[in-house]
Amino acid sequence: IVIRYQAFYDCDQLITVNLPANLQVLGDKVFASCNVLQGPVVIPKSMTECGGLVFSGCENLTEILLEDGLTQLFSRMFYESAIKTITIPDSITVLGARAFEKCRELEYITLPSGLIEIGDAAFHCCLALKEIEIPDGVEKIGNNAFFECHSLTELYIPDSVRTIGSDALAGCFQLKQLHLPSNLGSIHMGCIDMTSIENLIIPEGVKSIDQGAVRNCLNLIRVEIPKSVKTINQNAFSYLHPEVRYYYAGSVSDWEQIALH
């Protein structure tokens, strides 16, 4: 029921692994640097605790299967693994912080319909991730969630999302199409940074735009600001296209009531 810290670390001849159906705990780096380990490896639904970097350095392990019934994806669970595609079962409601961080080969992932939260840096530095469908029902996207997802070209964030953390989309160089949710309250620092978007529609309902919220987007030429905005940091929009144009949905008197700080 328990496999502890580094139990099979650097076993460089280990090719296959069959985990028992009643396994509860995987420690940190259990299979790290098993560089000829091949998949699929099945993670049983009985798991209640998992350390970080379990499969880091497993250069040939491109497929991991998650049993339906597994209730959580733990922090750093697949950090630096070589998986290329994965389906998250419907029993999962939270992606732990850094769950897929530095999975540089990950191209496709299917998220479950019951997902509520995408943790901090969950997909940080997933350089090959081309597309991802965030299911309706997700309420929170953490800090740095998609930071440096260089291959991501479009992202539709459903209206159920209420919070998008700082630097969540920073460094998504090829991101051209972005839909922000109508229930979003604030745009935090670095949320939209170093992207290729040309048009940004800030949805009605957003009340504040923080310092550096939209920056280093040199293709951005149109920004639509809703009447609901009450505060805008003076450096909220920085290092943008020199001909960017701003369109405000309210009246002149409404604009004069906005607090600039």
XYZ file of N, CA and C in Angstrom:
783
model
N 0.818 -1.224 0.000
C 0.000 0.000 0.000
C 0.850 1.272 0.000
N 2.144 1.166 0.284
C 3.030 2.332 0.319
C 4.330 2.031 -0.417
N 4.726 2.946 -1.312
C 6.059 2.898 -1.928
C 6.741 4.207 -1.553
N 7.822 4.132 -0.841
C 8.387 5.320 -0.215
C 9.427 6.032 -1.099
N 9.927 7.121 -0.551
C 10.856 8.065 -1.195
C 11.978 7.367 -1.963
N 12.050 7.664 -3.261
C 13.131 7.213 -4.141
C 13.307 5.691 -4.171
N 12.235 4.956 -3.959
C 12.348 3.488 -3.880
C 12.996 2.882 -5.128
N 12.656 3.415 -6.312
C 13.212 2.894 -7.561
C 13.967 3.975 -8.326
N 14.444 4.950 -7.609
C 15.155 6.069 -8.236
C 16.360 5.584 -9.051
N 16.440 6.052 -10.304
C 17.597 5.790 -11.161
C 17.815 4.309 -11.437
N 16.726 3.536 -11.446
C 16.835 2.127 -11.883
C 16.835 2.146 -13.410
N 18.000 2.238 -13.991
C 18.102 2.555 -15.415
C 17.899 1.350 -16.334
N 17.512 0.191 -15.778
C 17.123 -0.949 -16.608
C 15.644 -1.300 -16.439
N 14.955 -0.557 -15.601
C 13.544 -0.853 -15.328
C 12.689 -0.442 -16.523
N 11.967 -1.419 -17.103
C 11.205 -1.175 -18.332
C 9.713 -1.057 -18.073
N 9.155 -1.921 -17.227
C 7.704 -1.904 -16.975
C 7.410 -1.863 -15.483
N 6.272 -1.276 -15.158
C 5.809 -1.198 -13.772
C 4.316 -1.455 -13.747
N 3.869 -2.387 -12.900
C 2.457 -2.614 -12.653
C 2.175 -2.309 -11.187
N 1.471 -1.236 -10.939
C 1.178 -0.832 -9.566
C -0.009 -1.628 -9.040
N 0.008 -2.026 -7.763
C -1.098 -2.811 -7.206
C -2.373 -1.990 -7.082
N -3.501 -2.676 -7.154
C -4.800 -2.012 -7.152
C -5.132 -1.327 -5.840
N -4.475 -1.740 -4.752
C -4.769 -1.147 -3.444
C -3.697 -0.149 -2.986
N -2.840 0.294 -3.895
C -1.778 1.244 -3.545
C -2.365 2.563 -3.046
N -1.838 3.071 -1.954
C -2.340 4.312 -1.370
C -1.347 5.468 -1.436
N -0.063 5.171 -1.343
C 0.937 6.237 -1.229
C 2.115 5.985 -2.171
N 2.466 7.034 -2.944
C 3.717 7.068 -3.696
C 4.557 8.212 -3.138
N 5.779 7.945 -2.739
C 6.637 8.992 -2.202
C 7.297 9.821 -3.287
N 8.026 10.841 -2.875
C 8.767 11.691 -3.809
C 9.757 10.863 -4.620
N 9.827 11.152 -5.915
C 10.858 10.616 -6.812
C 10.906 9.087 -6.848
N 9.791 8.431 -6.638
C 9.787 6.959 -6.579
C 10.386 6.342 -7.847
N 9.977 6.848 -9.016
C 10.487 6.304 -10.273
C 11.334 7.331 -11.036
N 11.769 8.378 -10.375
C 12.536 9.423 -11.048
C 13.813 8.856 -11.675
N 14.114 9.366 -12.884
C 15.334 8.984 -13.616
C 15.375 7.520 -14.020
N 14.206 6.874 -14.082
C 14.122 5.529 -14.686
C 13.970 5.756 -16.187
N 15.083 5.981 -16.846
C 15.030 6.559 -18.193
C 14.660 5.588 -19.308
N 14.478 4.294 -18.998
C 13.970 3.382 -20.036
C 12.573 2.864 -19.682
N 12.011 3.370 -18.608
C 10.661 2.952 -18.214
C 9.660 3.322 -19.299
N 8.840 2.324 -19.694
C 7.854 2.540 -20.740
C 6.447 2.388 -20.181
N 5.504 3.010 -20.853
C 4.124 2.959 -20.414
C 3.323 1.916 -21.163
N 2.034 1.874 -20.861
C 1.417 2.787 -19.889
C 1.615 2.336 -18.441
N 1.706 3.316 -17.549
C 1.665 3.060 -16.111
C 0.283 3.484 -15.634
N -0.391 2.577 -14.908
C -1.754 2.850 -14.437
C -1.701 3.302 -12.979
N -2.254 4.502 -12.713
C -2.346 5.008 -11.346
C -3.691 4.570 -10.769
N -3.697 3.727 -9.716
C -4.966 3.177 -9.220
C -5.804 4.220 -8.485
N -7.098 3.977 -8.461
C -8.035 4.912 -7.823
C -7.902 4.934 -6.309
N -7.192 3.966 -5.749
C -7.028 3.884 -4.294
C -6.043 4.914 -3.743
N -5.312 5.626 -4.613
C -4.272 6.551 -4.174
C -4.834 7.671 -3.312
N -4.200 7.911 -2.172
C -4.611 8.992 -1.271
C -3.500 10.016 -1.042
N -2.280 9.666 -1.444
C -1.155 10.580 -1.236
C -0.096 10.311 -2.297
N 0.461 11.396 -2.828
C 1.488 11.239 -3.861
C 2.509 12.355 -3.735
N 3.776 11.994 -3.754
C 4.840 12.975 -3.684
C 5.087 13.637 -5.022
N 6.107 14.475 -5.070
C 6.452 15.180 -6.291
C 7.551 14.475 -7.071
N 7.675 14.847 -8.332
C 8.729 14.353 -9.214
C 8.748 12.832 -9.311
N 7.576 12.218 -9.187
C 7.495 10.751 -9.191
C 8.060 10.167 -10.477
N 7.771 10.820 -11.618
C 8.197 10.295 -12.914
C 9.166 11.240 -13.629
N 9.766 12.163 -12.906
C 10.679 13.104 -13.561
C 11.894 12.367 -14.117
N 12.302 12.760 -15.312
C 13.450 12.120 -15.941
C 13.162 10.788 -16.586
N 11.882 10.383 -16.620
C 11.501 9.137 -17.305
C 11.285 9.468 -18.782
N 12.356 9.505 -19.523
C 12.348 10.045 -20.876
C 11.506 9.249 -21.859
N 11.274 7.968 -21.594
C 10.524 7.120 -22.523
C 9.110 6.816 -22.044
N 8.744 7.368 -20.908
C 7.398 7.139 -20.379
C 6.466 8.213 -20.923
N 5.777 7.902 -22.013
C 4.930 8.883 -22.687
C 3.446 8.694 -22.392
N 3.093 7.619 -21.674
C 1.671 7.358 -21.423
C 1.446 6.925 -19.978
N 0.567 7.666 -19.300
C 0.143 7.331 -17.943
C -1.378 7.323 -17.930
N -1.968 6.273 -17.364
C -3.420 6.153 -17.297
C -3.883 6.358 -15.860
N -4.951 7.120 -15.702
C -5.505 7.398 -14.375
C -6.829 6.666 -14.238
N -6.946 5.822 -13.208
C -8.189 5.082 -13.007
C -9.320 6.022 -12.596
N -10.482 5.797 -13.178
C -11.666 6.540 -12.764
C -11.976 6.188 -11.311
N -12.171 7.191 -10.501
C -12.352 6.987 -9.074
C -11.268 7.679 -8.272
N -10.145 7.966 -8.942
C -9.087 8.755 -8.313
C -9.662 10.141 -8.017
N -9.466 10.633 -6.792
C -10.167 11.854 -6.377
C -9.357 13.131 -6.518
N -8.034 13.012 -6.677
C -7.259 14.241 -6.818
C -5.972 14.000 -7.586
N -5.505 15.062 -8.258
C -4.174 15.059 -8.838
C -3.297 15.881 -7.917
N -2.282 15.284 -7.389
C -1.511 15.889 -6.320
C -0.470 16.871 -6.856
N 0.001 17.727 -5.974
C 1.015 18.711 -6.330
C 2.269 18.038 -6.892
N 2.721 18.538 -8.036
C 3.946 18.062 -8.707
C 3.886 16.574 -9.077
N 2.687 16.048 -9.225
C 2.527 14.612 -9.448
C 3.242 14.141 -10.725
N 3.130 14.936 -11.807
C 3.750 14.541 -13.077
C 4.853 15.511 -13.494
N 5.372 16.257 -12.544
C 6.407 17.252 -12.801
C 7.564 16.666 -13.612
N 7.876 17.326 -14.740
C 8.997 16.947 -15.607
C 8.888 15.533 -16.156
N 7.671 15.031 -16.334
C 7.530 13.723 -16.978
C 7.459 13.920 -18.491
N 7.548 12.826 -19.236
C 7.597 12.893 -20.694
C 6.266 12.544 -21.352
N 5.177 12.550 -20.596
C 3.877 12.188 -21.173
C 3.505 13.140 -22.316
N 2.849 12.590 -23.329
C 2.446 13.389 -24.493
C 0.951 13.660 -24.509
N 0.173 12.757 -23.935
C -1.280 12.945 -23.904
C -1.821 12.266 -22.657
N -2.886 12.811 -22.096
C -3.465 12.218 -20.887
C -4.920 12.637 -20.770
N -5.730 11.731 -20.241
C -7.138 12.002 -19.963
C -7.349 11.962 -18.458
N -7.923 13.035 -17.918
C -8.167 13.115 -16.483
C -9.577 12.577 -16.222
N -9.733 11.600 -15.334
C -11.067 11.009 -15.105
C -12.030 11.994 -14.453
N -13.319 11.724 -14.625
C -14.364 12.621 -14.125
C -14.398 12.715 -12.608
N -13.744 11.796 -11.921
C -13.736 11.822 -10.456
C -12.826 12.916 -9.897
N -11.980 13.499 -10.744
C -11.046 14.546 -10.315
C -11.734 15.902 -10.339
N -11.633 16.653 -9.232
C -12.221 18.001 -9.177
C -11.157 19.094 -9.072
N -9.927 18.740 -8.656
C -8.870 19.735 -8.481
C -7.570 19.231 -9.110
N -6.942 20.080 -9.930
C -5.589 19.805 -10.398
C -4.637 20.478 -9.425
N -3.806 19.720 -8.753
C -2.900 20.270 -7.752
C -1.876 21.216 -8.342
N -1.303 22.049 -7.490
C -0.277 22.988 -7.921
C 0.878 22.249 -8.592
N 1.305 22.758 -9.729
C 2.456 22.228 -10.469
C 2.261 20.788 -10.923
N 1.017 20.349 -11.046
C 0.747 18.945 -11.375
C 1.442 18.502 -12.659
N 1.416 19.353 -13.694
C 2.038 19.019 -14.977
C 3.173 19.982 -15.325
N 3.706 20.651 -14.343
C 4.759 21.626 -14.608
C 5.953 20.977 -15.302
N 6.441 21.653 -16.338
C 7.606 21.226 -17.113
C 7.412 19.878 -17.800
N 6.146 19.547 -18.105
C 5.886 18.399 -18.986
C 6.026 18.923 -20.417
N 7.249 19.005 -20.869
C 7.549 19.705 -22.120
C 7.066 18.974 -23.364
N 6.728 17.690 -23.243
C 6.238 16.909 -24.379
C 4.711 16.834 -24.421
N 4.037 17.324 -23.400
C 2.581 17.199 -23.318
C 1.909 18.039 -24.407
N 1.154 17.373 -25.294
C 0.493 18.053 -26.408
C -1.008 18.189 -26.186
N -1.633 17.142 -25.639
C -3.088 17.142 -25.493
C -3.478 16.613 -24.112
N -4.480 17.237 -23.539
C -5.004 16.781 -22.260
C -6.512 16.965 -22.269
N -7.219 15.985 -21.741
C -8.675 16.072 -21.618
C -9.007 16.265 -20.148
N -9.641 17.402 -19.847
C -10.001 17.721 -18.471
C -11.403 17.216 -18.158
N -11.658 16.852 -16.909
C -12.966 16.275 -16.545
C -14.055 17.339 -16.434
N -15.291 16.906 -16.641
C -16.426 17.831 -16.621
C -16.697 18.401 -15.236
N -16.264 17.695 -14.182
C -16.517 18.159 -12.828
C -15.391 18.980 -12.218
N -14.416 19.366 -13.036
C -13.263 20.107 -12.526
C -13.694 21.474 -11.985
N -13.158 21.833 -10.814
C -13.477 23.111 -10.174
C -12.283 24.055 -10.168
N -11.089 23.501 -10.009
C -9.915 24.371 -9.838
C -8.708 23.840 -10.595
N -7.998 24.766 -11.249
C -6.705 24.480 -11.860
C -5.664 25.172 -10.999
N -4.799 24.412 -10.349
C -3.888 24.943 -9.345
C -2.771 25.802 -9.909
N -2.042 26.460 -9.019
C -0.917 27.312 -9.391
C 0.089 26.530 -10.228
N 0.499 27.141 -11.342
C 1.541 26.579 -12.208
C 1.237 25.158 -12.673
N -0.041 24.820 -12.757
C -0.424 23.449 -13.125
C 0.147 23.029 -14.469
N 0.204 23.966 -15.432
C 0.727 23.661 -16.768
C 1.918 24.547 -17.124
N 2.595 25.051 -16.116
C 3.750 25.916 -16.361
C 4.791 25.201 -17.215
N 5.198 25.868 -18.279
C 6.270 25.367 -19.142
C 5.897 24.067 -19.861
N 4.617 23.899 -20.171
C 4.196 22.803 -21.059
C 4.358 23.319 -22.486
N 5.550 23.234 -22.989
C 5.925 23.935 -24.218
C 5.195 23.426 -25.452
N 4.762 22.165 -25.456
C 4.143 21.574 -26.644
C 2.619 21.581 -26.594
N 2.040 22.075 -25.514
C 0.584 22.040 -25.353
C -0.069 22.939 -26.399
N -0.802 22.330 -27.324
C -1.361 23.061 -28.454
C -2.775 23.553 -28.193
N -3.538 22.784 -27.457
C -4.916 23.178 -27.182
C -5.376 22.538 -25.886
N -6.318 23.217 -25.244
C -6.890 22.690 -24.010
C -8.296 23.256 -23.870
N -9.230 22.387 -23.536
C -10.619 22.816 -23.331
C -10.894 22.841 -21.835
N -11.102 24.049 -21.328
C -11.411 24.206 -19.916
C -12.913 24.016 -19.746
N -13.341 23.025 -18.988
C -14.779 22.734 -18.899
C -15.546 23.800 -18.126
N -16.788 23.994 -18.520
C -17.677 24.880 -17.784
C -17.868 24.300 -16.387
N -17.718 25.115 -15.373
C -17.774 24.655 -13.999
C -16.506 24.968 -13.237
N -15.402 25.141 -13.975
C -14.160 25.569 -13.327
C -14.362 26.977 -12.775
N -13.958 27.186 -11.523
C -14.155 28.472 -10.865
C -12.865 29.252 -10.666
N -11.737 28.546 -10.603
C -10.478 29.227 -10.305
C -9.348 28.689 -11.175
N -8.567 29.619 -11.721
C -7.332 29.295 -12.429
C -6.199 29.976 -11.663
N -5.240 29.211 -11.182
C -4.236 29.719 -10.265
C -3.149 30.552 -10.920
N -2.287 31.111 -10.085
C -1.137 31.881 -10.561
C -0.254 31.014 -11.455
N 0.229 31.619 -12.545
C 1.181 30.943 -13.454
C 0.620 29.661 -14.066
N -0.691 29.505 -14.090
C -1.293 28.232 -14.505
C -0.840 27.788 -15.891
N -0.798 28.727 -16.856
C -0.390 28.403 -18.225
C 0.865 29.180 -18.628
N 1.632 29.591 -17.650
C 2.847 30.370 -17.895
C 3.801 29.597 -18.807
N 4.203 30.256 -19.914
C 5.155 29.688 -20.870
C 4.627 28.463 -21.598
N 3.329 28.442 -21.876
C 2.779 27.434 -22.790
C 2.936 27.992 -24.201
N 4.113 27.831 -24.756
C 4.490 28.525 -25.981
C 3.667 28.152 -27.199
N 3.102 26.945 -27.234
C 2.400 26.468 -28.430
C 0.898 26.723 -28.399
N 0.396 27.216 -27.292
C -1.045 27.456 -27.152
C -1.451 28.634 -28.033
N -2.407 28.427 -28.938
C -2.791 29.481 -29.884
C -4.130 30.134 -29.552
N -4.994 29.425 -28.858
C -6.273 30.009 -28.476
C -6.734 29.397 -27.165
N -7.500 30.188 -26.412
C -7.968 29.720 -25.114
C -9.328 30.342 -24.825
N -10.307 29.470 -24.621
C -11.642 29.905 -24.226
C -11.800 29.583 -22.746
N -11.928 30.627 -21.947
C -12.106 30.454 -20.511
C -13.594 30.614 -20.209
N -14.258 29.577 -19.719
C -15.717 29.613 -19.556
C -16.155 30.639 -18.509
N -17.417 31.044 -18.617
C -17.946 32.099 -17.755
C -18.046 31.691 -16.292
N -17.894 30.412 -15.993
C -17.933 29.962 -14.597
C -16.695 30.401 -13.817
N -15.611 30.735 -14.517
C -14.355 31.106 -13.853
C -14.497 32.499 -13.242
N -14.197 32.594 -11.943
C -14.291 33.855 -11.215
C -12.929 34.475 -10.940
N -11.882 33.664 -10.908
C -10.549 34.149 -10.570
C -9.514 33.582 -11.528
N -8.704 34.477 -12.082
C -7.544 34.079 -12.879
C -6.334 34.715 -12.216
N -5.372 33.918 -11.803
C -4.255 34.400 -11.015
C -3.234 35.212 -11.790
N -2.286 35.768 -11.069
C -1.206 36.552 -11.653
C -0.367 35.694 -12.597
N 0.056 36.284 -13.705
C 0.925 35.628 -14.695
C 0.338 34.331 -15.237
N -0.971 34.208 -15.178
C -1.605 32.949 -15.588
C -1.348 32.611 -17.053
N -1.311 33.636 -17.921
C -1.126 33.407 -19.353
C 0.164 34.023 -19.860
N 1.039 34.409 -18.967
C 2.284 35.060 -19.368
C 3.163 34.119 -20.185
N 3.775 34.657 -21.218
C 4.698 33.864 -22.015
C 4.046 32.904 -22.984
N 2.737 33.052 -23.203
C 2.051 32.252 -24.234
C 2.230 32.984 -25.560
N 3.413 32.866 -26.125
C 3.814 33.701 -27.254
C 2.905 33.599 -28.464
N 2.332 32.409 -28.692
C 1.516 32.208 -29.897
C 0.020 32.367 -29.644
N -0.347 32.761 -28.434
C -1.766 32.916 -28.106
C -2.349 34.115 -28.851
N -3.285 33.838 -29.771
C -3.885 34.897 -30.583
C -5.348 35.145 -30.240
N -6.053 34.104 -29.802
C -7.468 34.220 -29.494
C -7.681 33.935 -28.015
N -8.345 34.875 -27.323
C -8.577 34.716 -25.890
C -9.975 35.195 -25.539
N -10.740 34.314 -24.884
C -12.055 34.691 -24.355
C -11.975 34.701 -22.846
N -12.242 35.888 -22.252
C -12.251 36.009 -20.804
C -13.669 35.819 -20.281
N -13.834 35.263 -19.083
C -15.167 34.934 -18.561
C -15.923 36.158 -18.043
N -17.246 36.089 -18.141
C -18.092 37.218 -17.727
C -18.158 37.378 -16.220
N -17.791 36.348 -15.458
C -17.829 36.431 -13.996
C -16.504 36.866 -13.381
N -15.551 37.241 -14.220
C -14.249 37.661 -13.732
C -14.355 39.006 -13.014
N -13.747 39.102 -11.814
C -13.825 40.335 -11.046
C -12.648 41.263 -11.256
N -11.445 40.684 -11.444
C -10.229 41.482 -11.591
C -9.310 40.839 -12.616
N -8.478 41.690 -13.224
C -7.391 41.192 -14.063
C -6.107 41.496 -13.309
N -5.427 40.442 -12.880
C -4.292 40.593 -11.980
C -2.982 40.806 -12.732
N -1.964 41.180 -11.988
C -0.651 41.508 -12.545
C -0.126 40.381 -13.438
N 0.293 40.764 -14.641
C 0.919 39.826 -15.554
C 0.001 38.773 -16.126
N -1.296 38.917 -15.911
C -2.233 37.895 -16.385
C -2.103 37.695 -17.891
N -2.002 38.803 -18.634
C -1.870 38.745 -20.093
C -0.550 39.417 -20.447
N 0.484 38.622 -20.599
C 1.837 39.152 -20.762
C 2.575 38.337 -21.816
N 3.148 39.033 -22.784
C 3.927 38.371 -23.850
C 3.070 37.393 -24.652
N 1.918 37.857 -25.116
C 1.072 37.050 -25.988
C 1.014 37.704 -27.370
N 0.311 37.050 -28.304
C 0.155 37.580 -29.665
C -1.267 38.044 -29.946
N -2.066 38.252 -28.904
C -3.447 38.673 -29.143
C -3.488 40.051 -29.800
N -4.476 40.239 -30.673
C -4.650 41.512 -31.368
C -5.823 42.306 -30.807
N -6.829 41.597 -30.314
C -8.008 42.249 -29.750
C -8.285 41.672 -28.368
N -8.519 42.553 -27.420
C -8.808 42.129 -26.065
C -10.131 42.727 -25.616
N -11.089 41.855 -25.341
C -12.387 42.295 -24.830
C -12.436 41.961 -23.349
N -12.400 42.986 -22.528
C -12.520 42.795 -21.086
C -14.003 42.744 -20.764
N -14.494 41.658 -20.194
C -15.941 41.475 -20.053
C -16.570 42.396 -19.007
N -17.821 42.732 -19.241
C -18.612 43.481 -18.269
C -18.671 42.673 -16.971
N -18.380 43.328 -15.881
C -18.311 42.661 -14.590
C -16.959 42.839 -13.941
N -15.913 42.997 -14.759
C -14.576 43.251 -14.228
C -14.570 44.617 -13.552
N -14.067 44.666 -12.318
C -14.077 45.906 -11.545
C -12.706 46.551 -11.410
N -11.638 45.768 -11.514
C -10.310 46.348 -11.359
C -9.321 45.719 -12.324
N -8.376 46.557 -12.765
C -7.304 46.109 -13.646
C -5.999 46.505 -12.966
N -5.221 45.515 -12.557
C -4.050 45.749 -11.722
C -2.831 46.202 -12.519
N -1.811 46.584 -11.794
C -0.553 46.987 -12.400
C 0.015 45.864 -13.260
N 0.422 46.217 -14.485
C 1.031 45.237 -15.377
C 0.112 44.115 -15.788
N -1.189 44.334 -15.715
C -2.138 43.264 -16.058
C -2.013 42.841 -17.514
N -1.850 43.836 -18.405
C -1.705 43.577 -19.845
C -0.423 44.272 -20.296
N 0.570 43.481 -20.676
C 1.854 44.091 -21.027
C 2.612 43.227 -22.030
N 3.529 43.852 -22.733
C 4.400 43.155 -23.691
C 3.619 42.391 -24.758
N 2.462 42.919 -25.131
C 1.659 42.313 -26.197
C 1.747 43.236 -27.410
N 2.771 43.048 -28.219
C 3.096 44.011 -29.270
C 2.160 43.927 -30.470
N 1.326 42.893 -30.552
C 0.343 42.794 -31.636
C -1.016 43.364 -31.248
N -1.177 43.728 -29.984
C -2.469 44.183 -29.489
C -2.771 45.580 -30.020
N -3.899 45.706 -30.741
C -4.246 47.006 -31.325
C -5.608 47.528 -30.843
N -6.382 46.687 -30.160
C -7.701 47.125 -29.702
C -7.998 46.542 -28.322
N -8.378 47.403 -27.386
C -8.760 46.980 -26.046
C -10.130 47.568 -25.720
N -11.068 46.713 -25.338
C -12.405 47.169 -24.957
C -12.550 47.076 -23.440
N -12.849 48.227 -22.814
C -12.959 48.327 -21.364
C -14.425 48.505 -20.983
N -14.954 47.665 -20.092
C -16.386 47.740 -19.765
C -16.700 48.860 -18.769
N -17.948 49.214 -18.725
C -18.422 50.249 -17.796
C -18.256 49.821 -16.342
N -18.218 48.531 -16.084
C -18.150 48.025 -14.707
C -16.825 48.326 -14.014
N -15.777 48.651 -14.770
C -14.461 48.889 -14.180
C -14.495 50.110 -13.265
N -13.970 49.952 -12.054
C -13.945 51.037 -11.069
C -12.535 51.553 -10.808
N -11.528 50.681 -10.936
C -10.149 51.105 -10.702
C -9.232 50.533 -11.784
N -8.303 51.380 -12.229
C -7.292 50.968 -13.203
C -5.946 51.495 -12.720
N -4.980 50.627 -12.593
C -3.644 51.082 -12.257
C -3.053 51.842 -13.444
N -2.305 52.888 -13.149
C -1.747 53.716 -14.218
C -0.801 52.938 -15.128
N -0.256 51.837 -14.629
C 0.627 50.987 -15.435
C -0.036 49.655 -15.777
N -1.359 49.667 -15.809
C -2.080 48.423 -16.128
C -1.767 47.933 -17.532
N -1.654 48.869 -18.463
C -1.358 48.542 -19.863
C 0.023 49.106 -20.184
N 0.980 48.243 -20.467
C 2.344 48.733 -20.692
C 3.067 47.912 -21.749
N 3.959 48.578 -22.460
C 4.778 47.961 -23.507
C 3.903 47.275 -24.562
N 2.956 48.054 -25.084
C 2.037 47.540 -26.104
C 2.348 48.183 -27.456
N 1.601 47.786 -28.469
C 1.728 48.348 -29.809
C 1.527 49.865 -29.730
N 2.370 50.643 -30.401
C 2.263 52.102 -30.298
C 0.937 52.670 -30.794
N 0.204 51.920 -31.600
C -1.071 52.415 -32.129
C -2.280 51.731 -31.490
N -2.085 51.119 -30.332
C -3.205 50.465 -29.656
C -4.290 51.497 -29.343
N -5.552 51.089 -29.490
C -6.693 51.968 -29.230
C -7.550 51.353 -28.129
N -8.053 52.233 -27.261
C -8.873 51.807 -26.132
C -10.303 52.288 -26.338
N -11.264 51.411 -26.102
C -12.672 51.740 -26.261
C -13.382 51.473 -24.942
N -14.033 52.501 -24.433
C -14.700 52.416 -23.136
C -16.210 52.391 -23.339
N -16.897 51.478 -22.638
C -18.339 51.280 -22.858
C -19.205 52.321 -22.160
N -18.662 53.015 -21.162
C -19.444 54.000 -20.422
C -19.358 55.388 -21.020
N -19.907 56.348 -20.299
C -19.902 57.748 -20.736
C -18.642 58.463 -20.260
N -18.477 59.706 -20.691
C -17.346 60.508 -20.245
C -17.388 60.693 -18.726
N -18.560 60.955 -18.203
C -18.689 61.145 -16.753
C -18.401 59.843 -15.999
N -18.785 58.698 -16.577
C -18.451 57.415 -15.966
C -16.930 57.238 -15.911
N -16.279 57.583 -17.015
C -14.829 57.442 -17.087
C -14.126 58.314 -16.040
N -14.672 59.472 -15.835
C -14.061 60.400 -14.869
C -14.184 59.902 -13.438
N -15.076 58.948 -13.192
C -15.247 58.395 -11.841
C -14.294 57.238 -11.553
N -13.627 56.748 -12.592
C -12.708 55.627 -12.406
C -11.487 56.092 -11.623
N -11.103 55.323 -10.628
C -9.930 55.651 -9.818
C -8.674 55.129 -10.490
N -7.788 56.065 -10.820
C -6.493 55.712 -11.385
C -5.464 55.755 -10.267
N -4.715 54.706 -10.087
C -3.770 54.668 -8.964
C -2.468 53.995 -9.389
